[in-house]
Amino acid sequence: MPTSPADPAVTVRDDRAGRWAPWWVLAYVALWPLPGIAETVLGLGAVYAAARMVMRRLQRRPHLLSTAAWALTSILFLGYWLPQAFSAFDAIDPAASWTKAAAGLRYLPFMWLVAIAVATPERRRLTFGGLALITAAWTLDALVQALAGTSPWFWSLEQLKLAVSGHALCPADEAAVADRLSGALGPCNLKFGQVLASLSPFLLLPAARRFGNTGWLLAAAALGSVLLLAGSRASWITFALVLGYSGVRQFGWKRLAVLAMVAVLGAGVLTASVPQLRERFARTAMAWDGGERGVDEALSGRARIWEAAVCMIEAHPVNGVGARGFRDAYPACVADGGPAVWGNAPALHAHQIVLEILAETGVLGLLLWLAAVAQAWRAWRYAPAAARERARPAMLALAVTVFPLNTHLAFYSAFWGGLTVLLAALFAGSLLARESDDTPTAV
């Protein structure tokens, strides 16, 4: 695969081509609180990007992507999509798996669209700047919710929905049982912590670059406070990785260790004053109370889910039970041990990226994922320093999102799958964009 970010044969001669791409990407992200509309934006953007690229090729006009960016984006897509396709042949529910695989094809032109959005300095500034603005706005919105009890962002969307359809985005009875800060996504979609943690590099790194140590500290404090209150322990691990990577670069190990101790003290004060946060830490402490039940309670029932995932891997080692087939295979893999922590409903996914890939797509799927990871690492390793620097926020966001020593949302779901391929395309497009000052590194 070409790894040079510059390809003289296809140099862009029309800087204004593709100027629509950043706005499409930002609209998709901003509409995540409305998942159905966001999915529509993704689908329409994919169709539009595919049509534009085909038309430009037929008209022999300059390409919107460098050869290297197009190749890496396509390889990352194949690493994500091919496991779905191979798992569908003997899936638990073949019709559902083939439907999922067919729908997943929309991600290829969408990833091209995202890569186009960061293919030039002007578009990249707009896209990354817009992501930083959205992340900052959602952080401030969540801080307001922590103080006032209501997210202005979600409240505004809900009032708009009520005015248009007469129905609320989140029924009152479901909103009442939310046990954490829900932010812009609302109390019926408690993924805010994971989403904000994955987007945090787009705010933290530019804040440090523009405002120095003060900018990093303010952004880290605001994001950290919100993520603690959002209550997702997976997001705490994700954000800790972001802080560790960026903090070492900003302060060095020694000063970062001092800041970490201050942060722990601050988290302790916040925990003492917020009952829901105390409950989270108390639940985590149950892992040391002894017994399988305590560990399962501490993990919110994930120990039972992971045992079921291992059962599926043993029964379907080659290509798994089928993408999103976890819920169908779950009942046959669970011993009768009483109701789970979450109730009697089957688990929807493995809650861990490696187990999800192995259970749903098998060893073949894991090998394809690892092949895509290897290509991404190779492109990063041989890219010029300037290319790595401009792609660093996207690289960090992608790396912490797929970090294997954590718990995760479902990577083959529409919501989290869309976020993951978005980050992958931002990484590939920004790393291998054409820049006149880049010097290709020989492989």
CSV table of C-alpha atoms in Angstrom, one decimal:
chain,number,residue,atom,x,y,z
A,1,MET,CA,0.0,0.0,0.0
A,2,PRO,CA,1.4,3.5,-0.8
A,3,THR,CA,2.3,5.3,2.4
A,4,SER,CA,3.5,8.5,0.9
A,5,PRO,CA,1.2,11.4,1.7
A,6,ALA,CA,2.1,13.1,-1.5
A,7,ASP,CA,1.4,11.8,-5.0
A,8,PRO,CA,2.5,14.3,-7.7
A,9,ALA,CA,0.5,12.4,-10.4
A,10,VAL,CA,-2.8,13.4,-8.7
A,11,THR,CA,-2.0,16.8,-7.2
A,12,VAL,CA,-5.2,18.7,-6.4
A,13,ARG,CA,-5.7,21.6,-8.8
A,14,ASP,CA,-9.0,22.8,-7.5
A,15,ASP,CA,-8.7,23.6,-3.8
A,16,ARG,CA,-12.4,24.3,-3.6
A,17,ALA,CA,-13.4,20.8,-4.6
A,18,GLY,CA,-14.9,18.9,-1.7
A,19,ARG,CA,-15.6,22.1,0.4
A,20,TRP,CA,-19.0,20.5,1.2
A,21,ALA,CA,-17.4,17.6,3.0
A,22,PRO,CA,-16.5,19.2,6.4
A,23,TRP,CA,-20.0,20.5,6.8
A,24,TRP,CA,-21.5,17.1,6.2
A,25,VAL,CA,-19.2,15.5,8.7
A,26,LEU,CA,-19.9,18.1,11.4
A,27,ALA,CA,-23.7,17.9,10.8
A,28,TYR,CA,-23.5,14.1,11.3
A,29,VAL,CA,-21.6,14.5,14.7
A,30,ALA,CA,-23.8,17.4,15.9
A,31,LEU,CA,-26.9,15.3,15.2
A,32,TRP,CA,-25.8,12.3,17.3
A,33,PRO,CA,-28.5,13.3,19.9
A,34,LEU,CA,-31.0,12.4,17.2
A,35,PRO,CA,-29.7,9.0,16.0
A,36,GLY,CA,-32.2,8.5,13.3
A,37,ILE,CA,-31.5,11.8,11.7
A,38,ALA,CA,-27.8,11.3,12.1
A,39,GLU,CA,-28.0,8.0,10.3
A,40,THR,CA,-29.9,9.6,7.5
A,41,VAL,CA,-27.2,12.3,7.2
A,42,LEU,CA,-24.6,9.5,7.1
A,43,GLY,CA,-26.4,7.6,4.4
A,44,LEU,CA,-27.0,10.7,2.2
A,45,GLY,CA,-23.4,11.8,2.6
A,46,ALA,CA,-22.2,8.3,1.5
A,47,VAL,CA,-24.4,8.4,-1.6
A,48,TYR,CA,-23.3,12.0,-2.4
A,49,ALA,CA,-19.6,11.2,-1.9
A,50,ALA,CA,-19.8,8.1,-4.1
A,51,ALA,CA,-21.6,10.0,-6.9
A,52,ARG,CA,-19.2,12.9,-6.8
A,53,MET,CA,-16.1,10.7,-6.9
A,54,VAL,CA,-17.4,8.6,-9.8
A,55,MET,CA,-18.4,11.8,-11.7
A,56,ARG,CA,-15.0,13.4,-11.2
A,57,ARG,CA,-13.3,10.2,-12.4
A,58,LEU,CA,-15.5,10.0,-15.5
A,59,GLN,CA,-14.8,13.7,-16.2
A,60,ARG,CA,-11.1,13.1,-15.7
A,61,ARG,CA,-11.0,15.9,-13.1
A,62,PRO,CA,-8.5,15.9,-10.2
A,63,HIS,CA,-9.0,13.4,-7.5
A,64,LEU,CA,-10.4,14.5,-4.1
A,65,LEU,CA,-8.1,12.1,-2.2
A,66,SER,CA,-4.5,11.2,-2.5
A,67,THR,CA,-3.9,7.6,-3.6
A,68,ALA,CA,-2.4,6.8,-0.2
A,69,ALA,CA,-5.4,8.2,1.7
A,70,TRP,CA,-7.9,6.5,-0.6
A,71,ALA,CA,-6.0,3.2,-0.1
A,72,LEU,CA,-5.7,3.3,3.7
A,73,THR,CA,-9.3,4.4,4.1
A,74,SER,CA,-10.5,1.5,2.0
A,75,ILE,CA,-8.3,-1.0,3.8
A,76,LEU,CA,-9.6,0.2,7.2
A,77,PHE,CA,-13.1,-0.2,5.9
A,78,LEU,CA,-12.4,-3.7,4.7
A,79,GLY,CA,-10.9,-4.6,8.0
A,80,TYR,CA,-14.2,-3.6,9.6
A,81,TRP,CA,-16.7,-4.8,7.0
A,82,LEU,CA,-15.2,-8.1,5.7
A,83,PRO,CA,-15.6,-9.9,9.1
A,84,GLN,CA,-19.3,-9.0,8.9
A,85,ALA,CA,-19.7,-10.5,5.4
A,86,PHE,CA,-17.8,-13.7,6.3
A,87,SER,CA,-19.7,-14.2,9.5
A,88,ALA,CA,-23.0,-14.1,7.7
A,89,PHE,CA,-22.5,-17.4,5.8
A,90,ASP,CA,-23.5,-19.6,8.8
A,91,ALA,CA,-24.8,-17.0,11.2
A,92,ILE,CA,-27.4,-17.7,13.9
A,93,ASP,CA,-29.7,-15.4,12.0
A,94,PRO,CA,-28.4,-15.4,8.4
A,95,ALA,CA,-31.0,-12.9,7.1
A,96,ALA,CA,-30.2,-10.4,9.8
A,97,SER,CA,-26.5,-10.8,9.3
A,98,TRP,CA,-26.6,-10.4,5.5
A,99,THR,CA,-28.8,-7.3,6.0
A,100,LYS,CA,-26.3,-5.9,8.4
A,101,ALA,CA,-23.4,-6.6,6.0
A,102,ALA,CA,-25.3,-5.0,3.1
A,103,ALA,CA,-26.1,-1.9,5.2
A,104,GLY,CA,-22.4,-1.7,6.2
A,105,LEU,CA,-21.4,-1.0,2.6
A,106,ARG,CA,-22.5,2.6,3.2
A,107,TYR,CA,-19.5,3.1,5.4
A,108,LEU,CA,-17.0,2.9,2.5
A,109,PRO,CA,-18.2,6.1,0.6
A,110,PHE,CA,-18.9,7.7,4.0
A,111,MET,CA,-15.2,7.1,5.0
A,112,TRP,CA,-14.1,8.6,1.7
A,113,LEU,CA,-16.3,11.6,2.5
A,114,VAL,CA,-14.7,12.0,5.9
A,115,ALA,CA,-11.2,11.7,4.5
A,116,ILE,CA,-12.1,14.3,1.9
A,117,ALA,CA,-13.1,16.6,4.8
A,118,VAL,CA,-9.5,16.6,6.1
A,119,ALA,CA,-7.7,16.3,2.8
A,120,THR,CA,-6.5,20.0,2.6
A,121,PRO,CA,-5.3,22.4,5.3
A,122,GLU,CA,-8.4,24.6,5.0
A,123,ARG,CA,-10.9,21.7,5.2
A,124,ARG,CA,-8.9,20.1,8.0
A,125,ARG,CA,-9.0,23.3,10.1
A,126,LEU,CA,-12.7,23.5,9.6
A,127,THR,CA,-13.4,19.9,10.4
A,128,PHE,CA,-11.1,19.6,13.4
A,129,GLY,CA,-12.1,23.1,14.6
A,130,GLY,CA,-15.7,22.1,14.3
A,131,LEU,CA,-15.2,18.9,16.3
A,132,ALA,CA,-13.4,20.9,19.0
A,133,LEU,CA,-16.3,23.4,19.1
A,134,ILE,CA,-18.9,20.6,19.4
A,135,THR,CA,-16.9,18.9,22.1
A,136,ALA,CA,-16.5,22.1,24.1
A,137,ALA,CA,-20.2,23.0,23.7
A,138,TRP,CA,-21.3,19.5,24.9
A,139,THR,CA,-18.9,19.8,27.8
A,140,LEU,CA,-20.3,23.2,28.9
A,141,ASP,CA,-23.8,22.0,28.3
A,142,ALA,CA,-23.1,19.0,30.7
A,143,LEU,CA,-21.7,21.3,33.3
A,144,VAL,CA,-24.9,23.4,33.1
A,145,GLN,CA,-26.9,20.2,33.5
A,146,ALA,CA,-24.8,19.3,36.6
A,147,LEU,CA,-25.7,22.6,38.2
A,148,ALA,CA,-29.2,23.1,36.9
A,149,GLY,CA,-30.4,19.6,36.4
A,150,THR,CA,-31.3,20.0,32.7
A,151,SER,CA,-29.2,19.8,29.6
A,152,PRO,CA,-30.0,23.0,27.5
A,153,TRP,CA,-28.9,21.2,24.3
A,154,PHE,CA,-31.1,18.2,24.8
A,155,TRP,CA,-34.0,20.3,26.2
A,156,SER,CA,-33.9,22.5,23.1
A,157,LEU,CA,-34.0,19.4,20.8
A,158,GLU,CA,-36.8,17.9,22.9
A,159,GLN,CA,-38.9,21.1,22.6
A,160,LEU,CA,-38.4,21.1,18.9
A,161,LYS,CA,-39.5,17.4,18.7
A,162,LEU,CA,-42.6,18.2,20.8
A,163,ALA,CA,-43.5,21.1,18.5
A,164,VAL,CA,-43.1,19.0,15.4
A,165,SER,CA,-44.6,15.7,16.4
A,166,GLY,CA,-46.1,16.1,19.8
A,167,HIS,CA,-43.9,13.3,21.2
A,168,ALA,CA,-40.9,13.7,23.5
A,169,LEU,CA,-37.5,12.4,22.6
A,170,CYS,CA,-37.3,10.6,25.9
A,171,PRO,CA,-40.5,9.5,27.8
A,172,ALA,CA,-40.7,10.9,31.3
A,173,ASP,CA,-40.7,7.5,33.0
A,174,GLU,CA,-37.4,6.5,31.3
A,175,ALA,CA,-35.8,9.9,32.0
A,176,ALA,CA,-36.7,9.5,35.7
A,177,VAL,CA,-34.6,6.4,36.1
A,178,ALA,CA,-31.4,7.8,34.6
A,179,ASP,CA,-28.7,7.5,37.2
A,180,ARG,CA,-26.0,9.7,35.7
A,181,LEU,CA,-25.2,12.9,33.7
A,182,SER,CA,-26.7,12.3,30.3
A,183,GLY,CA,-25.6,15.5,28.5
A,184,ALA,CA,-26.6,16.3,25.0
A,185,LEU,CA,-27.6,12.7,24.2
A,186,GLY,CA,-30.3,12.7,26.7
A,187,PRO,CA,-31.4,10.3,29.5
A,188,CYS,CA,-32.6,7.6,27.1
A,189,ASN,CA,-29.2,7.3,25.4
A,190,LEU,CA,-26.7,7.0,28.2
A,191,LYS,CA,-23.6,6.9,25.9
A,192,PHE,CA,-22.5,10.4,26.6
A,193,GLY,CA,-19.5,9.5,28.7
A,194,GLN,CA,-18.0,7.2,26.1
A,195,VAL,CA,-18.7,9.6,23.2
A,196,LEU,CA,-17.2,12.6,25.0
A,197,ALA,CA,-14.1,10.6,26.0
A,198,SER,CA,-13.6,9.5,22.4
A,199,LEU,CA,-13.9,13.1,21.2
A,200,SER,CA,-11.8,14.6,24.0
A,201,PRO,CA,-8.5,14.7,22.0
A,202,PHE,CA,-10.1,17.1,19.5
A,203,LEU,CA,-10.5,19.6,22.3
A,204,LEU,CA,-7.6,18.8,24.6
A,205,LEU,CA,-4.8,18.8,22.1
A,206,PRO,CA,-5.8,22.1,20.3
A,207,ALA,CA,-6.3,23.8,23.7
A,208,ALA,CA,-2.8,22.8,24.7
A,209,ARG,CA,-1.3,23.9,21.4
A,210,ARG,CA,-3.1,27.3,21.4
A,211,PHE,CA,-3.1,28.2,25.1
A,212,GLY,CA,-0.3,26.1,26.5
A,213,ASN,CA,-0.3,24.5,29.9
A,214,THR,CA,-3.2,26.7,31.0
A,215,GLY,CA,-5.4,25.6,28.1
A,216,TRP,CA,-4.6,21.9,28.7
A,217,LEU,CA,-5.4,22.2,32.4
A,218,LEU,CA,-8.7,24.0,31.9
A,219,ALA,CA,-9.8,21.6,29.2
A,220,ALA,CA,-8.8,18.5,31.2
A,221,ALA,CA,-10.5,19.8,34.3
A,222,ALA,CA,-13.8,20.5,32.5
A,223,LEU,CA,-13.8,17.3,30.6
A,224,GLY,CA,-12.7,15.2,33.6
A,225,SER,CA,-15.5,16.7,35.8
A,226,VAL,CA,-18.1,15.9,33.2
A,227,LEU,CA,-16.9,12.4,32.6
A,228,LEU,CA,-16.9,11.6,36.3
A,229,LEU,CA,-20.4,12.8,36.6
A,230,ALA,CA,-21.4,10.9,33.4
A,231,GLY,CA,-20.7,7.8,35.4
A,232,SER,CA,-19.3,5.5,32.7
A,233,ARG,CA,-16.2,3.8,34.1
A,234,ALA,CA,-15.2,2.8,30.5
A,235,SER,CA,-15.0,6.5,29.7
A,236,TRP,CA,-12.8,7.1,32.7
A,237,ILE,CA,-10.3,4.6,31.3
A,238,THR,CA,-10.5,6.1,27.9
A,239,PHE,CA,-10.0,9.7,29.2
A,240,ALA,CA,-7.1,8.5,31.4
A,241,LEU,CA,-5.3,7.3,28.3
A,242,VAL,CA,-5.9,10.6,26.6
A,243,LEU,CA,-4.6,12.5,29.6
A,244,GLY,CA,-1.6,10.2,30.0
A,245,TYR,CA,-0.6,10.5,26.3
A,246,SER,CA,-1.1,14.3,26.0
A,247,GLY,CA,0.0,15.1,29.5
A,248,VAL,CA,3.4,13.4,29.1
A,249,ARG,CA,4.0,15.4,25.9
A,250,GLN,CA,2.8,18.6,27.6
A,251,PHE,CA,4.4,18.4,31.0
A,252,GLY,CA,6.7,15.3,31.2
A,253,TRP,CA,6.3,12.4,33.6
A,254,LYS,CA,7.2,14.1,36.8
A,255,ARG,CA,4.9,17.1,36.6
A,256,LEU,CA,2.1,14.9,35.2
A,257,ALA,CA,2.5,12.6,38.3
A,258,VAL,CA,2.0,15.6,40.6
A,259,LEU,CA,-1.0,16.7,38.5
A,260,ALA,CA,-2.4,13.2,38.7
A,261,MET,CA,-2.3,13.3,42.5
A,262,VAL,CA,-4.2,16.6,42.5
A,263,ALA,CA,-6.7,15.2,40.1
A,264,VAL,CA,-7.3,12.2,42.4
A,265,LEU,CA,-7.9,14.5,45.3
A,266,GLY,CA,-10.4,16.6,43.2
A,267,ALA,CA,-12.2,13.4,42.1
A,268,GLY,CA,-12.4,12.4,45.8
A,269,VAL,CA,-14.0,15.7,46.7
A,270,LEU,CA,-16.5,15.4,43.8
A,271,THR,CA,-17.3,11.8,44.7
A,272,ALA,CA,-18.0,12.7,48.3
A,273,SER,CA,-20.5,15.3,47.2
A,274,VAL,CA,-22.4,13.4,44.5
A,275,PRO,CA,-24.5,10.3,45.6
A,276,GLN,CA,-24.6,8.7,42.2
A,277,LEU,CA,-20.8,8.9,41.9
A,278,ARG,CA,-20.4,7.4,45.3
A,279,GLU,CA,-22.6,4.5,44.2
A,280,ARG,CA,-20.4,3.9,41.2
A,281,PHE,CA,-17.3,3.7,43.3
A,282,ALA,CA,-19.1,1.5,45.8
A,283,ARG,CA,-20.2,-0.9,43.0
A,284,THR,CA,-16.6,-1.1,41.8
A,285,ALA,CA,-15.4,-1.9,45.3
A,286,MET,CA,-17.7,-5.0,45.3
A,287,ALA,CA,-15.1,-6.7,43.2
A,288,TRP,CA,-12.9,-7.1,46.3
A,289,ASP,CA,-15.7,-8.4,48.5
A,290,GLY,CA,-15.1,-11.9,47.3
A,291,GLY,CA,-17.1,-14.4,45.2
A,292,GLU,CA,-18.2,-14.4,41.6
A,293,ARG,CA,-21.4,-12.5,42.5
A,294,GLY,CA,-19.4,-9.6,43.8
A,295,VAL,CA,-17.2,-9.4,40.7
A,296,ASP,CA,-20.3,-9.7,38.5
A,297,GLU,CA,-22.0,-6.9,40.4
A,298,ALA,CA,-18.9,-4.7,40.2
A,299,LEU,CA,-18.8,-5.2,36.4
A,300,SER,CA,-22.5,-4.5,36.0
A,301,GLY,CA,-23.2,-8.1,34.9
A,302,ARG,CA,-20.4,-8.2,32.4
A,303,ALA,CA,-18.7,-11.3,33.9
A,304,ARG,CA,-21.7,-13.4,32.9
A,305,ILE,CA,-21.7,-11.7,29.4
A,306,TRP,CA,-18.0,-12.5,28.9
A,307,GLU,CA,-18.5,-16.1,29.9
A,308,ALA,CA,-21.3,-16.3,27.3
A,309,ALA,CA,-18.9,-14.7,24.7
A,310,VAL,CA,-16.3,-17.4,25.4
A,311,CYS,CA,-19.0,-20.1,24.9
A,312,MET,CA,-19.9,-18.6,21.5
A,313,ILE,CA,-16.2,-18.5,20.6
A,314,GLU,CA,-15.8,-22.2,21.4
A,315,ALA,CA,-18.9,-23.1,19.5
A,316,HIS,CA,-18.2,-20.9,16.4
A,317,PRO,CA,-14.4,-20.3,16.3
A,318,VAL,CA,-13.9,-19.7,12.6
A,319,ASN,CA,-16.4,-16.9,11.7
A,320,GLY,CA,-18.5,-16.5,14.8
A,321,VAL,CA,-22.2,-16.3,15.4
A,322,GLY,CA,-22.8,-13.4,13.0
A,323,ALA,CA,-22.4,-9.7,13.3
A,324,ARG,CA,-25.0,-8.5,15.9
A,325,GLY,CA,-26.0,-12.1,16.5
A,326,PHE,CA,-24.8,-12.0,20.1
A,327,ARG,CA,-28.3,-11.5,21.5
A,328,ASP,CA,-29.7,-14.6,19.6
A,329,ALA,CA,-26.8,-16.9,20.7
A,330,TYR,CA,-26.8,-15.6,24.3
A,331,PRO,CA,-29.6,-17.7,25.8
A,332,ALA,CA,-27.9,-21.0,24.8
A,333,CYS,CA,-24.6,-20.0,26.4
A,334,VAL,CA,-25.9,-18.9,29.8
A,335,ALA,CA,-26.3,-21.4,32.7
A,336,ASP,CA,-29.4,-21.0,34.9
A,337,GLY,CA,-27.9,-18.8,37.6
A,338,GLY,CA,-30.8,-16.6,38.3
A,339,PRO,CA,-31.6,-13.2,36.8
A,340,ALA,CA,-28.7,-11.0,35.7
A,341,VAL,CA,-27.8,-7.6,37.1
A,342,TRP,CA,-29.8,-5.9,34.3
A,343,GLY,CA,-32.8,-8.2,34.5
A,344,ASN,CA,-34.0,-11.2,32.4
A,345,ALA,CA,-33.5,-9.8,28.9
A,346,PRO,CA,-30.6,-11.3,26.8
A,347,ALA,CA,-27.3,-9.4,26.6
A,348,LEU,CA,-27.1,-7.4,23.3
A,349,HIS,CA,-23.3,-7.6,22.8
A,350,ALA,CA,-20.1,-8.6,24.4
A,351,HIS,CA,-19.1,-5.2,25.9
A,352,GLN,CA,-15.5,-5.8,25.0
A,353,ILE,CA,-14.0,-5.3,21.6
A,354,VAL,CA,-11.9,-8.5,21.4
A,355,LEU,CA,-14.6,-10.7,22.7
A,356,GLU,CA,-17.2,-9.0,20.4
A,357,ILE,CA,-15.0,-9.6,17.3
A,358,LEU,CA,-14.2,-13.2,18.2
A,359,ALA,CA,-17.8,-14.1,19.3
A,360,GLU,CA,-19.5,-12.5,16.3
A,361,THR,CA,-17.0,-12.8,13.5
A,362,GLY,CA,-14.6,-15.5,14.8
A,363,VAL,CA,-10.8,-15.8,14.5
A,364,LEU,CA,-11.1,-14.9,10.8
A,365,GLY,CA,-12.7,-11.6,11.8
A,366,LEU,CA,-10.0,-10.9,14.4
A,367,LEU,CA,-7.2,-11.5,11.9
A,368,LEU,CA,-8.8,-9.1,9.4
A,369,TRP,CA,-9.1,-6.4,12.2
A,370,LEU,CA,-5.5,-7.0,13.1
A,371,ALA,CA,-4.4,-6.7,9.5
A,372,ALA,CA,-6.2,-3.3,9.3
A,373,VAL,CA,-4.5,-2.2,12.5
A,374,ALA,CA,-1.1,-3.2,11.1
A,375,GLN,CA,-1.6,-1.1,8.0
A,376,ALA,CA,-2.7,1.9,10.1
A,377,TRP,CA,0.4,1.5,12.3
A,378,ARG,CA,2.6,1.1,9.2
A,379,ALA,CA,1.2,4.3,7.7
A,380,TRP,CA,1.8,6.2,10.9
A,381,ARG,CA,5.3,4.9,11.4
A,382,TYR,CA,6.5,5.9,8.0
A,383,ALA,CA,4.7,9.2,7.7
A,384,PRO,CA,6.6,12.4,8.0
A,385,ALA,CA,6.7,14.2,11.3
A,386,ALA,CA,4.4,17.0,10.0
A,387,ALA,CA,1.8,14.4,8.8
A,388,ARG,CA,1.9,12.7,12.2
A,389,GLU,CA,1.4,16.0,14.0
A,390,ARG,CA,-1.6,17.1,12.0
A,391,ALA,CA,-3.2,13.6,12.4
A,392,ARG,CA,-2.4,13.3,16.1
A,393,PRO,CA,-5.9,14.2,17.5
A,394,ALA,CA,-7.6,11.7,15.2
A,395,MET,CA,-5.0,9.0,15.9
A,396,LEU,CA,-5.3,9.4,19.6
A,397,ALA,CA,-9.1,9.4,19.5
A,398,LEU,CA,-9.1,6.2,17.4
A,399,ALA,CA,-6.5,4.5,19.5
A,400,VAL,CA,-8.3,5.1,22.9
A,401,THR,CA,-11.7,4.2,21.4
A,402,VAL,CA,-10.5,0.7,20.3
A,403,PHE,CA,-8.1,0.2,23.3
A,404,PRO,CA,-8.6,-3.5,24.1
A,405,LEU,CA,-8.1,-3.4,27.9
A,406,ASN,CA,-11.4,-1.7,28.5
A,407,THR,CA,-15.1,-2.3,28.1
A,408,HIS,CA,-16.9,-1.0,25.0
A,409,LEU,CA,-20.1,-0.3,23.3
A,410,ALA,CA,-21.0,-2.5,20.3
A,411,PHE,CA,-18.6,-1.8,17.4
A,412,TYR,CA,-21.1,-3.4,14.9
A,413,SER,CA,-24.0,-1.3,16.1
A,414,ALA,CA,-25.1,1.6,13.9
A,415,PHE,CA,-24.2,4.3,16.5
A,416,TRP,CA,-20.8,3.1,17.8
A,417,GLY,CA,-19.8,1.6,14.4
A,418,GLY,CA,-20.5,5.0,12.8
A,419,LEU,CA,-18.3,6.8,15.3
A,420,THR,CA,-15.5,4.3,14.9
A,421,VAL,CA,-15.3,4.5,11.1
A,422,LEU,CA,-15.5,8.3,11.4
A,423,LEU,CA,-12.4,8.3,13.6
A,424,ALA,CA,-10.7,5.8,11.3
A,425,ALA,CA,-11.3,8.0,8.3
A,426,LEU,CA,-10.3,11.2,10.0
A,427,PHE,CA,-7.0,9.5,10.9
A,428,ALA,CA,-6.3,8.1,7.4
A,429,GLY,CA,-7.4,11.3,5.6
A,430,SER,CA,-5.4,13.7,7.8
A,431,LEU,CA,-2.3,11.5,8.0
A,432,LEU,CA,-2.0,10.9,4.2
A,433,ALA,CA,-3.4,14.2,3.0
A,434,ARG,CA,-1.4,16.1,0.3
A,435,GLU,CA,0.8,18.8,1.8
A,436,SER,CA,3.4,20.7,-0.2
A,437,ASP,CA,5.8,20.7,2.8
A,438,ASP,CA,5.7,17.0,3.4
A,439,THR,CA,8.7,14.9,2.5
A,440,PRO,CA,7.8,11.3,1.7
A,441,THR,CA,9.5,8.7,3.8
A,442,ALA,CA,10.8,5.7,1.9
A,443,VAL,CA,9.5,2.3,3.0
